[in-house]
C-alpha positions as a Markdown table, in Angstrom:
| # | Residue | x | y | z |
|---|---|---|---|---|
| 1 | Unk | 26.0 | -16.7 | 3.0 |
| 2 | Unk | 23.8 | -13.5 | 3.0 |
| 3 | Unk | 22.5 | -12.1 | 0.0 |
| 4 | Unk | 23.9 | -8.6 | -0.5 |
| 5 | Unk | 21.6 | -5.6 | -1.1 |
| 6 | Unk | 21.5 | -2.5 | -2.0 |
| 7 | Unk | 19.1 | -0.1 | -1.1 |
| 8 | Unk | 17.9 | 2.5 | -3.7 |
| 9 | Unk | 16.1 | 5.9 | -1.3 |
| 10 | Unk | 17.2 | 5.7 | 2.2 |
| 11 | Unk | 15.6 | 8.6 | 3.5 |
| 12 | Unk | 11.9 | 8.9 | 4.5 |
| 13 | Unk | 10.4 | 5.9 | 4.3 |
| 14 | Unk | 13.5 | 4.6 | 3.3 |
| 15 | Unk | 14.4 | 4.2 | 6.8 |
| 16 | Unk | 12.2 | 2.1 | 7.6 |
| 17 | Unk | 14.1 | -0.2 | 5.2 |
| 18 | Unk | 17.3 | 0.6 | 6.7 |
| 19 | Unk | 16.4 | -0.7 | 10.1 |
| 20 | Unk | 14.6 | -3.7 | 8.9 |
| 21 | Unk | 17.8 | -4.4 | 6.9 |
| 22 | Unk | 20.0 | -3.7 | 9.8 |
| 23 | Unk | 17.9 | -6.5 | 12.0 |
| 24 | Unk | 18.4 | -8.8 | 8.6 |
| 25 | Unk | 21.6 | -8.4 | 8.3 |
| 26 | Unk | 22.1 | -9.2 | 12.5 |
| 27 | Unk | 20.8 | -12.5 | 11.8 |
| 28 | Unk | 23.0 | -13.0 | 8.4 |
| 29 | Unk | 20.2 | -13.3 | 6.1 |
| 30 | Unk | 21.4 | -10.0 | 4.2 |
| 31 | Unk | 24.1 | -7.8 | 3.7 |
| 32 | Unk | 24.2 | -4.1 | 3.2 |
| 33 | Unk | 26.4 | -3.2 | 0.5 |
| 34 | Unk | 25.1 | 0.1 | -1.1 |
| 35 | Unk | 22.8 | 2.9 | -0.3 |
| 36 | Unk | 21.6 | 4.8 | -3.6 |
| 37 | Unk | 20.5 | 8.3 | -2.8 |
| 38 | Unk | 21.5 | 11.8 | -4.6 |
| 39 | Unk | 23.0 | 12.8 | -2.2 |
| 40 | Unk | 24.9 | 10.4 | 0.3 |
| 41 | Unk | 24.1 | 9.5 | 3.7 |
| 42 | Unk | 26.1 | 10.9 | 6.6 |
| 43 | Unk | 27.8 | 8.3 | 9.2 |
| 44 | Unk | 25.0 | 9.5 | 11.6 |
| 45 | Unk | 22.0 | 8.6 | 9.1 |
| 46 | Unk | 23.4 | 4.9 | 9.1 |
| 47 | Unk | 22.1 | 2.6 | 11.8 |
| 48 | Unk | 24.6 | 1.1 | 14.1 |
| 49 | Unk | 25.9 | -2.8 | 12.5 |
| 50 | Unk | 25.8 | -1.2 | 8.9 |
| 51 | Unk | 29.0 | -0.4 | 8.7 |
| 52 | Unk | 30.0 | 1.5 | 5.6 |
| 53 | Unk | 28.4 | 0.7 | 2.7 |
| 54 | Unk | 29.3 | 1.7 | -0.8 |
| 55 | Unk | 27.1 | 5.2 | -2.1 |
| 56 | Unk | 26.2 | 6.2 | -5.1 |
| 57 | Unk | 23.7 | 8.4 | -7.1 |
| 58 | Unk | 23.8 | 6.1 | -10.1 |
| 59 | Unk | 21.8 | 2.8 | -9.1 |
| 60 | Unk | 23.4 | 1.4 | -12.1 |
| 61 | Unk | 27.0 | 1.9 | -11.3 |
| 62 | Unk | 26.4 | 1.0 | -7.7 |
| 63 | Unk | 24.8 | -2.4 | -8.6 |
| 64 | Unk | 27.9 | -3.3 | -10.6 |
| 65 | Unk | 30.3 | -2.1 | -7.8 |
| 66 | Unk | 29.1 | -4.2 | -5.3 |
| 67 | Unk | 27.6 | -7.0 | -7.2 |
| 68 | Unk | 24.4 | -6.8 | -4.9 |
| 69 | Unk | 22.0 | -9.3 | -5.9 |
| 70 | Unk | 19.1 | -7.6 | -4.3 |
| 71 | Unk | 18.1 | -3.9 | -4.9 |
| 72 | Unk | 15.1 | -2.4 | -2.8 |
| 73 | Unk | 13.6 | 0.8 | -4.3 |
| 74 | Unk | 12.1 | 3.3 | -2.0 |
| 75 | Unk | 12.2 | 6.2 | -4.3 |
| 76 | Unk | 9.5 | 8.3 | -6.0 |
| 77 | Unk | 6.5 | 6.9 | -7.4 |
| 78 | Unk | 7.2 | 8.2 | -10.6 |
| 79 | Unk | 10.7 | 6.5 | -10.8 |
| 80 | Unk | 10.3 | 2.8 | -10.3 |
| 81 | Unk | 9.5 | 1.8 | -13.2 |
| 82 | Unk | 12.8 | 2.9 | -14.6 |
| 83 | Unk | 14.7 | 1.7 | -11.4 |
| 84 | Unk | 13.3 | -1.4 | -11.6 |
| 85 | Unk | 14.2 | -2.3 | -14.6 |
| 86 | Unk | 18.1 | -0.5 | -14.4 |
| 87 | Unk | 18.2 | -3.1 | -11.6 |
| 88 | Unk | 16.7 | -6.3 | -13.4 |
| 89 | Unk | 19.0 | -5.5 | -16.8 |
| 90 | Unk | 21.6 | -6.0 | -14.2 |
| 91 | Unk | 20.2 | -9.3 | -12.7 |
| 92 | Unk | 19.5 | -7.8 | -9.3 |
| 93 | Unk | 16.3 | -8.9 | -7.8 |
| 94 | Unk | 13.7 | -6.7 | -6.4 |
| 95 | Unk | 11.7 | -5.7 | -3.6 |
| 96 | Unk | 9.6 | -2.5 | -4.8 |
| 97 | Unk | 7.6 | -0.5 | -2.8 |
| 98 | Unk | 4.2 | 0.3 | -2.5 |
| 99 | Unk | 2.7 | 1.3 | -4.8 |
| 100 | Unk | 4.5 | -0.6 | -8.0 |
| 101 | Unk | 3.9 | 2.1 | -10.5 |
| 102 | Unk | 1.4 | 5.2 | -11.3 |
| 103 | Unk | -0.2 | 4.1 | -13.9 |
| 104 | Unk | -1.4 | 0.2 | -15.3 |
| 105 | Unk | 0.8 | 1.0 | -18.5 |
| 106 | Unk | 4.1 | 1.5 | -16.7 |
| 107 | Unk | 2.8 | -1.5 | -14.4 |
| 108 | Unk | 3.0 | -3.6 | -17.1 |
| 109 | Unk | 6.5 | -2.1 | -18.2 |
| 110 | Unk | 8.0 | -2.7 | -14.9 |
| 111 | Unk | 6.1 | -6.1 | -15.0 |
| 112 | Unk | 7.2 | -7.2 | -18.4 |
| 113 | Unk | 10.5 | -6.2 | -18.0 |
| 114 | Unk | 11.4 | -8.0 | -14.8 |
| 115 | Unk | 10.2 | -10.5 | -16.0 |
| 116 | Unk | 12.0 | -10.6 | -19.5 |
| 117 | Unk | 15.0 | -10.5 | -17.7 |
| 118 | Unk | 14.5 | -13.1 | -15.5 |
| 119 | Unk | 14.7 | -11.8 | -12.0 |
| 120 | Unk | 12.5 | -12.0 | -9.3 |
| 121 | Unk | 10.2 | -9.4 | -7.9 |
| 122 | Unk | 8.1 | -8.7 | -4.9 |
| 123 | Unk | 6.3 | -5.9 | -4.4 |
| 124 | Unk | 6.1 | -4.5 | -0.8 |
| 125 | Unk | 2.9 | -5.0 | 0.7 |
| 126 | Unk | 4.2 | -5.7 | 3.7 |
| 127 | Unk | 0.3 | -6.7 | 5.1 |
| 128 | Unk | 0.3 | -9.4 | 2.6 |
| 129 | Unk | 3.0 | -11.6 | 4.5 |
| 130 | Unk | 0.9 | -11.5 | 7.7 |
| 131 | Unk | 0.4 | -15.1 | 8.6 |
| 132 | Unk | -3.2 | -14.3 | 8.8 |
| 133 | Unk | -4.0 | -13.6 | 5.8 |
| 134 | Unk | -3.3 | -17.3 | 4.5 |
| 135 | Unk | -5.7 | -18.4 | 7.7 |
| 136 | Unk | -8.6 | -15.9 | 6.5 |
| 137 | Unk | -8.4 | -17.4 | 3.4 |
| 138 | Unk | -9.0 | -20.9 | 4.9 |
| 139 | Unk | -11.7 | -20.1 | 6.7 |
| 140 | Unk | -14.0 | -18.6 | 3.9 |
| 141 | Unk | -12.9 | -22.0 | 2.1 |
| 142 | Unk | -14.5 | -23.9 | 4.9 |
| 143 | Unk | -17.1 | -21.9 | 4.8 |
| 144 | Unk | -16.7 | -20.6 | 8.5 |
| 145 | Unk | -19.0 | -17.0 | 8.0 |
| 146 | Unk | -20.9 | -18.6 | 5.0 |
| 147 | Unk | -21.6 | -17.3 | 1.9 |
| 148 | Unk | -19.7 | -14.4 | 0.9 |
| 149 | Unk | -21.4 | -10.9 | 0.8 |
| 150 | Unk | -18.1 | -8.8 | -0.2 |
| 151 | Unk | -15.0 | -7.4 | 1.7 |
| 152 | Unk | -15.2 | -3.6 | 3.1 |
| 153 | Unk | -11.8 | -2.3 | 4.6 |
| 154 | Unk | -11.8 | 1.5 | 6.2 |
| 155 | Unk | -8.5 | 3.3 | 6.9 |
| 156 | Unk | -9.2 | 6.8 | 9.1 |
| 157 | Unk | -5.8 | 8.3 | 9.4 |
| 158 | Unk | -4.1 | 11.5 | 9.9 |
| 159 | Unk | -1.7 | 14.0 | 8.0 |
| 160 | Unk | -0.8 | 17.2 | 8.6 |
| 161 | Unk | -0.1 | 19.9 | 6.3 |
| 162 | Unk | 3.4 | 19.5 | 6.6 |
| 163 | Unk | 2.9 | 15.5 | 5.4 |
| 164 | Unk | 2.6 | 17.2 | 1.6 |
| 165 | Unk | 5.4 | 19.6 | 2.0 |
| 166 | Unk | 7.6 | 16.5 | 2.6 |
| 167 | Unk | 8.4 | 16.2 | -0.7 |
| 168 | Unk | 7.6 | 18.1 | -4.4 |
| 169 | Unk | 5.7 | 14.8 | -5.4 |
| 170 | Unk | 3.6 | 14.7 | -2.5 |
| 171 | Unk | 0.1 | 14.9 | -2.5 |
| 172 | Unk | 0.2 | 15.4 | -6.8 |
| 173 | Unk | -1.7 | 13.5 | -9.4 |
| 174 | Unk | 1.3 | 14.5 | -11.9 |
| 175 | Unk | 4.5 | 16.2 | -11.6 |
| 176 | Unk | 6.4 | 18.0 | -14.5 |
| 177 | Unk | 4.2 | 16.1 | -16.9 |
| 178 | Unk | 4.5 | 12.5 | -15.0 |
| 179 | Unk | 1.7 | 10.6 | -13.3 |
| 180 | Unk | 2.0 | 10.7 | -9.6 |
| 181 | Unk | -1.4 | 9.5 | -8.4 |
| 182 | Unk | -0.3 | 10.1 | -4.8 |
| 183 | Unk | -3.6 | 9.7 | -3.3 |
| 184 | Unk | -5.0 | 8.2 | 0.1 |
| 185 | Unk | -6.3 | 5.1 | -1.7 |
| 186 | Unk | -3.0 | 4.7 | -3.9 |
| 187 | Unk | -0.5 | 5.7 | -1.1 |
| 188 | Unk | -0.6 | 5.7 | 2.9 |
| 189 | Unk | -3.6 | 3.5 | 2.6 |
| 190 | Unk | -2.7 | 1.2 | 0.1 |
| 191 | Unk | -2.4 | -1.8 | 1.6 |
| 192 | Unk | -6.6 | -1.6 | 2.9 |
| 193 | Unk | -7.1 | -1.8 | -0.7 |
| 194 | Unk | -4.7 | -4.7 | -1.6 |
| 195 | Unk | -5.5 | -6.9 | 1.8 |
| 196 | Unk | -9.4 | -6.4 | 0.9 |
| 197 | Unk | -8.3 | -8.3 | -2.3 |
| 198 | Unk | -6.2 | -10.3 | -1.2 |
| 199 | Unk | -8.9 | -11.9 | 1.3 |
| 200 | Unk | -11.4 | -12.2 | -1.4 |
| 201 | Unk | -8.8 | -14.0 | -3.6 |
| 202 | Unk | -9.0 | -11.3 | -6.2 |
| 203 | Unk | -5.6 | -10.1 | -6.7 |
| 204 | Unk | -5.0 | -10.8 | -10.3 |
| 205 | Unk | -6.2 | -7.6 | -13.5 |
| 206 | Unk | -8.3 | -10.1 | -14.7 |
| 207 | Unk | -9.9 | -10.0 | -11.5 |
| 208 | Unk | -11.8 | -6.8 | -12.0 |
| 209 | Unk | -15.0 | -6.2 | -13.9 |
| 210 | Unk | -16.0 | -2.9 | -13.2 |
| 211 | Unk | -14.5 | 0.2 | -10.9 |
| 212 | Unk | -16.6 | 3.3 | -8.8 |
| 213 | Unk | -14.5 | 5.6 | -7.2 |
| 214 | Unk | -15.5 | 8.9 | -5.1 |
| 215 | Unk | -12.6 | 11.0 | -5.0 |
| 216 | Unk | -12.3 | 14.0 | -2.5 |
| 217 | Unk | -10.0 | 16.4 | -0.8 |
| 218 | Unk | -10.0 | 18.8 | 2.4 |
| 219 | Unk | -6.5 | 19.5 | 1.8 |
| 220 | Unk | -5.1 | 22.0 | -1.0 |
| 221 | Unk | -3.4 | 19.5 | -3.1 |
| 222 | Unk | -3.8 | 17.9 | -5.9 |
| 223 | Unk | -4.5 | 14.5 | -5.1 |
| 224 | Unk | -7.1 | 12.6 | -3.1 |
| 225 | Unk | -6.9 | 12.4 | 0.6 |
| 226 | Unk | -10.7 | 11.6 | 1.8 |
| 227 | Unk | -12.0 | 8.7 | -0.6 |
| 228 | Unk | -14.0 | 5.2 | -1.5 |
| 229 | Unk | -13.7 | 3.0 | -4.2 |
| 230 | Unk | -15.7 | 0.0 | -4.9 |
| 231 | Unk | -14.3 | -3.0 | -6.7 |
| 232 | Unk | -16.4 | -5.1 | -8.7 |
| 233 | Unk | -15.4 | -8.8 | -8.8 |
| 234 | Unk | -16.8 | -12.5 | -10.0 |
| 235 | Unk | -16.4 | -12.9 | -6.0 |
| 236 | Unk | -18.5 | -10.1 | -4.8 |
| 237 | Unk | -17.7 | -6.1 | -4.2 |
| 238 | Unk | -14.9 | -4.9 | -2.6 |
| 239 | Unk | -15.5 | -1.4 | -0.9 |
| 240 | Unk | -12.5 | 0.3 | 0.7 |
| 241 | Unk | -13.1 | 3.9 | 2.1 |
| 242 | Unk | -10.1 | 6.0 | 3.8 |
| 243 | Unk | -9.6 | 9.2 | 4.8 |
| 244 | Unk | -6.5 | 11.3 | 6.1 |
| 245 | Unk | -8.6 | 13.9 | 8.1 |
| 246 | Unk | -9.9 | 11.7 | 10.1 |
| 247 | Unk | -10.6 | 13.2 | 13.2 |
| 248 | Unk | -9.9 | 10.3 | 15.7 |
| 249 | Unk | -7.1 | 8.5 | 13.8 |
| 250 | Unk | -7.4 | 4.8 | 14.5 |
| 251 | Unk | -6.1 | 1.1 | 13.0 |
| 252 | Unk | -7.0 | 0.6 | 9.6 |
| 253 | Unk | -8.9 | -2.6 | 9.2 |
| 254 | Unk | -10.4 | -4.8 | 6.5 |
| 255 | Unk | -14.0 | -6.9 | 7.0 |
| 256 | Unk | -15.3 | -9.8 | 5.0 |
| 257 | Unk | -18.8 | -10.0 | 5.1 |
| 258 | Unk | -20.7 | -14.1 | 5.0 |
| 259 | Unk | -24.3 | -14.3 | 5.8 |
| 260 | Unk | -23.0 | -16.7 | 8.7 |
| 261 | Unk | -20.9 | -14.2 | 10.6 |
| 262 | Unk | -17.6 | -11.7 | 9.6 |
| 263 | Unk | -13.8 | -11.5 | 9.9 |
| 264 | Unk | -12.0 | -8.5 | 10.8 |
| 265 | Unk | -8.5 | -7.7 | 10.4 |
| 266 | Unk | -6.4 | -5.5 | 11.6 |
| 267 | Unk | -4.0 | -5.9 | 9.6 |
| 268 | Unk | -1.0 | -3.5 | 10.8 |
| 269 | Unk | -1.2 | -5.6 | 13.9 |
| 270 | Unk | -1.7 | -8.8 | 12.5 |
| 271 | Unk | -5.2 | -9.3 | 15.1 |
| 272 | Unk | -8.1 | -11.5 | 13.7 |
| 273 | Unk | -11.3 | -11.1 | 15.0 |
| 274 | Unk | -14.1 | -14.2 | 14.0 |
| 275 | Unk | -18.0 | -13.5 | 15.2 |
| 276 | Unk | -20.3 | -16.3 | 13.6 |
| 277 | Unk | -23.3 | -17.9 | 13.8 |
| 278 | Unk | -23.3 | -20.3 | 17.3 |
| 279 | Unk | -20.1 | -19.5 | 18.1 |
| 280 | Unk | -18.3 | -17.0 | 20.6 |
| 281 | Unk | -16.2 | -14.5 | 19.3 |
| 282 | Unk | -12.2 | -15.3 | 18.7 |
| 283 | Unk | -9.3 | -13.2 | 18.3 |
| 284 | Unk | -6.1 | -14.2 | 17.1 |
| 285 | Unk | -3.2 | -12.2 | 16.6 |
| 286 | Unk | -0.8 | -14.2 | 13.9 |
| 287 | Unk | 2.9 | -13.5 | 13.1 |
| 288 | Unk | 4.1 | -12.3 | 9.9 |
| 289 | Unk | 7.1 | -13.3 | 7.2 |
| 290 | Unk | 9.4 | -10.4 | 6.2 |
| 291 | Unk | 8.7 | -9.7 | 2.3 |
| 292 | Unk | 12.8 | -9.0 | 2.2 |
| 293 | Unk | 13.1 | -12.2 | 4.1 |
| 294 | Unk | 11.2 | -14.0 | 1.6 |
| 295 | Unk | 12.3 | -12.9 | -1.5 |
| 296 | Unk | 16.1 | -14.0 | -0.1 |
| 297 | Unk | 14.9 | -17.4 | 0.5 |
| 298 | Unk | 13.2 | -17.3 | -3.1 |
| 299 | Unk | 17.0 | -17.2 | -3.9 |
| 300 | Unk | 18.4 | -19.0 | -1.5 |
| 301 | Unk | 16.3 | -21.8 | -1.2 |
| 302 | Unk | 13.3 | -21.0 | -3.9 |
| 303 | Unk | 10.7 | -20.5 | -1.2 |
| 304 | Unk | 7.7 | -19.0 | -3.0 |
| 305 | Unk | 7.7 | -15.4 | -3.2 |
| 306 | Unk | 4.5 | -13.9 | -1.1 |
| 307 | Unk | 3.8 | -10.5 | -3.2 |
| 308 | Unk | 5.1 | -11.3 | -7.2 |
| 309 | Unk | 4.2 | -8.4 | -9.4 |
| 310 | Unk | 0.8 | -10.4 | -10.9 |
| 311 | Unk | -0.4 | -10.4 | -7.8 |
| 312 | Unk | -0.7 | -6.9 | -7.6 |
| 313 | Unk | -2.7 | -6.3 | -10.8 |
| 314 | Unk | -6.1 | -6.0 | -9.5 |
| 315 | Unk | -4.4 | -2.9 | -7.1 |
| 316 | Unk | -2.8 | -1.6 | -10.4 |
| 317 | Unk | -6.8 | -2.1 | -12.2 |
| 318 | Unk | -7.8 | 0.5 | -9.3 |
| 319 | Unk | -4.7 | 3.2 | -9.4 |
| 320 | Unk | -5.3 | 3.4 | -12.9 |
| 321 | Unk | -9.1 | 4.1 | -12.2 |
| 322 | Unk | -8.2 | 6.6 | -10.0 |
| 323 | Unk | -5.4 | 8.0 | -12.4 |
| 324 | Unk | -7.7 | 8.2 | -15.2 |
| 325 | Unk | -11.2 | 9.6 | -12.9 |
| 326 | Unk | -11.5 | 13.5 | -13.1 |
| 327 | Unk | -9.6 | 15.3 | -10.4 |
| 328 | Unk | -10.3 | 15.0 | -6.8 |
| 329 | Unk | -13.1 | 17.4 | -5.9 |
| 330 | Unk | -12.5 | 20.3 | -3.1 |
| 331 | Unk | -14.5 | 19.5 | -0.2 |
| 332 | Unk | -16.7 | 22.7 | 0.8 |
| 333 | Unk | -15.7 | 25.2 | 3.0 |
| 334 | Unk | -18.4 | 24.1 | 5.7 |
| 335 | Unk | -17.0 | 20.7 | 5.4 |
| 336 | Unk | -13.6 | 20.9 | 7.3 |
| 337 | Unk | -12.3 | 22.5 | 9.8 |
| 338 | Unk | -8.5 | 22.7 | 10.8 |
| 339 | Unk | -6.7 | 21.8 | 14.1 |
| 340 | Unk | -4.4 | 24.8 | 14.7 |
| 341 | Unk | -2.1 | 22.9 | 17.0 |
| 342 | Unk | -2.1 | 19.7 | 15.2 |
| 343 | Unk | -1.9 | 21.6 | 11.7 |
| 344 | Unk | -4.0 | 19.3 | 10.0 |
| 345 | Unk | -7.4 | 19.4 | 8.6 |
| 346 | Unk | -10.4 | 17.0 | 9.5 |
| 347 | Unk | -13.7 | 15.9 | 8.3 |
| 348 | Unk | -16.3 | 16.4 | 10.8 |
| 349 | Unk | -18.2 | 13.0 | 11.0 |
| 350 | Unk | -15.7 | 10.9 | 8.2 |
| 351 | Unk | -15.1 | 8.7 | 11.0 |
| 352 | Unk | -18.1 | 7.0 | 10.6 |
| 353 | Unk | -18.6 | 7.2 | 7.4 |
| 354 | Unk | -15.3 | 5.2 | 6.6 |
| 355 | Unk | -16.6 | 2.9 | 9.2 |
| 356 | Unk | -20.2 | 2.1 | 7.6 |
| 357 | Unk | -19.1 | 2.1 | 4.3 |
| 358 | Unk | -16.6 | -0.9 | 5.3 |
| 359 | Unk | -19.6 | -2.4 | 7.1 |
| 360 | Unk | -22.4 | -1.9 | 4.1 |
| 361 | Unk | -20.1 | -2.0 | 1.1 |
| 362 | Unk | -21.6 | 1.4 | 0.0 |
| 363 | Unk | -19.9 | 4.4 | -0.9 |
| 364 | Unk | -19.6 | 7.9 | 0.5 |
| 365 | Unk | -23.0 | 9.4 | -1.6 |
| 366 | Unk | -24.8 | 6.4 | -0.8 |
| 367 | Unk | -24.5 | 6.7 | 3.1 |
| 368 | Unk | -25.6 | 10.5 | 2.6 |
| 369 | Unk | -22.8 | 12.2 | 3.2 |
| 370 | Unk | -23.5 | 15.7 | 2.1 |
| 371 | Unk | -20.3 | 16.8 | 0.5 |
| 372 | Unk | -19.9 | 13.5 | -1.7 |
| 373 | Unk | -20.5 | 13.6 | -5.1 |
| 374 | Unk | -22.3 | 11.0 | -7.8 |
| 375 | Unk | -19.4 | 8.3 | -8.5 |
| 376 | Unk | -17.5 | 7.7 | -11.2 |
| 377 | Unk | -17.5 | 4.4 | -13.1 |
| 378 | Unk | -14.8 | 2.7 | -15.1 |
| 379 | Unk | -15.0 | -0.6 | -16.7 |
């Protein structure tokens, strides 16, 4: 039987969901039965094979209408937390998105409360059911780059200026009093940060012994959208540095470092690339399990869930660094320049720096950039 699921913001992002649902549901491992949005979908916003699910405002009352066992939340950063755990007082089961929660306090709100009630949760880091990232893991355990340095990752994207008109919460660091952290690290580029940890096997709070973070902006908002953070660890550092004005937008990527050769991943396409010592170069491309897919086989079958909410803490250790540093700093004048026809902004030059800091594990002032300031440390 497929499970049934209801799917809490269906819009933006949220339809992304609806299609991977809709390719689910084709192969009977779900079942659409209600869309929770303020204000409902039209017949034309509904992919063809979903037929008419139930719609509501109130992810409460829709939950116990259609007794959907699974709810997906793809809402507001502010408002998981309190989805979340509407859902899991009504036994649903959850797939969150990215990030879980602004701040390491409503984290372990969400977190607690899932888990007082008893239902399962995965969070949707959707890079962290590649297939590849189980077989990177095997091969620093066999030692096949040697000793580990650390783990870079560099993410040069780009956004225009409509990208933070999209929505009031877009591009803040708070909204109406709320923590919003909608920054490059804590956002679009999200997953660099948690697949960097995940490699290094470094996912849990507990994980984390010390935060720097350098936190810029070429845009006018509020928020970060050119930045570095480097994560200290019992493992080694993990240095991830992203940018949205980048001014040749490429694949985001993560790198571990062993004094025997290096890994890269690509991890949007699921592509391996392993250069050691004596040994050619060899790329693999890997498939990957659907994080929807696997949390209805948790209940189905109790497969082990890929992306439960503890393994997410270390990437909750760095929002709430970058929640808690001072605000962003404006990037000078001199340092960006805008693309009329593209109406974006870029950083002459960030390019490479998001590149060499994933290949040296050093931040933005330590590379020389002119524009980057002292960083900030939190324990």
């Amino acid at each position: 039987m497929s499970v049934p699921v209801v799917l809490a913001g269906a819009r933006g992002h949220g339809r992304w969901h609806l299609d991977n649902i809709r390719g689910l549901q084709a192969r009977g491992v779900v079942r659409l039965a209600g869309i929770c949005e303020l204000t409902p979908l039209t017949g034309a916003e509904i992919p063809d094979g979903l037929g008419a699910p139930e719609q509501s405002a109130d992810l409460g009352a829709l939950l116990d209408a259609t007794g959907a066992r699974i709810a997906v939340i793809c809402t507001p950063i502010p408002t998981h937390t309190e989805l979340a755990l509407t859902a899991a007082a009504r036994g649903a089961h959850l797939l969150l998105e990215k990030p879980p929660a602004p701040s390491y306090a409503e984290f372990r709100r969400m977190a607690d409360g899932v888990a007082e009630a008893g239902v399962a949760c995965q969070i949707g880091f959707q890079s962290l059911g590649s297939h590849a990232v189980p077989a990177i893991r095997r091969l620093i355990a066999e030692g096949a780059i040697g000793r580990i340095a650390g783990v870079g990752a560099a993410g040069a994207w780009a956004r225009d200026e409509a990208y933070y008109r999209r929505a009031a919460w877009a591009g803040r660091r708070r909204l109406n009093g709320a923590d919003v952290v909608d920054g490059v690290l804590t956002n679009p580029l999200a997953h660099a940060v948690a697949t960097a940890l995940a490699l290094l096997g470094t996912t849990r709070a507990e994980d984390v012994t010390g935060i720097e973070t350098e936190l810029l902006r070429a845009n006018a908002i509020e928020s970060d959208d050119t930045s570095c953070v480097r994560v200290h660890t019992p493992r080694g550092p993990v240095t991830v540095a992203a940018t949205l004005c980048a001014e040749h937008p490429g694949e985001p990527y993560v790198l571990v470092h062993g004094d025997a050769g290096r890994i890269t991943f690509w991890y949007k396409q699921d592509r391996v690339l392993l250069q050691r010592t004596g040994h050619g170069p060899e790329e693999t491309e890997y498939g990957r399990t659907d994080l929807l897919e696997n949390l209805a086989g948790h209940l189905e079958h109790g497969t082990g869930l890929l992306v439960p909410p503890e393994d997410t803490g270390a990437f909750m250790r760095v929002v709430e660094a970058i929640r808690t540093a001072p605000d962003p700093a404006p990037l000078p004048d001199t340092a960006w320049r805008l693309l009329p026809d593209e109406r974006r902004r870029i950083v002459p030059g960030v390019d490479g720096l998001v590149a060499a800091a994933a290949d040296t594990l050093a931040l933005y002032s330590e590379l020389g950039a002119s524009w980057a300031l002292p960083n900030e440390v939190s324990p």
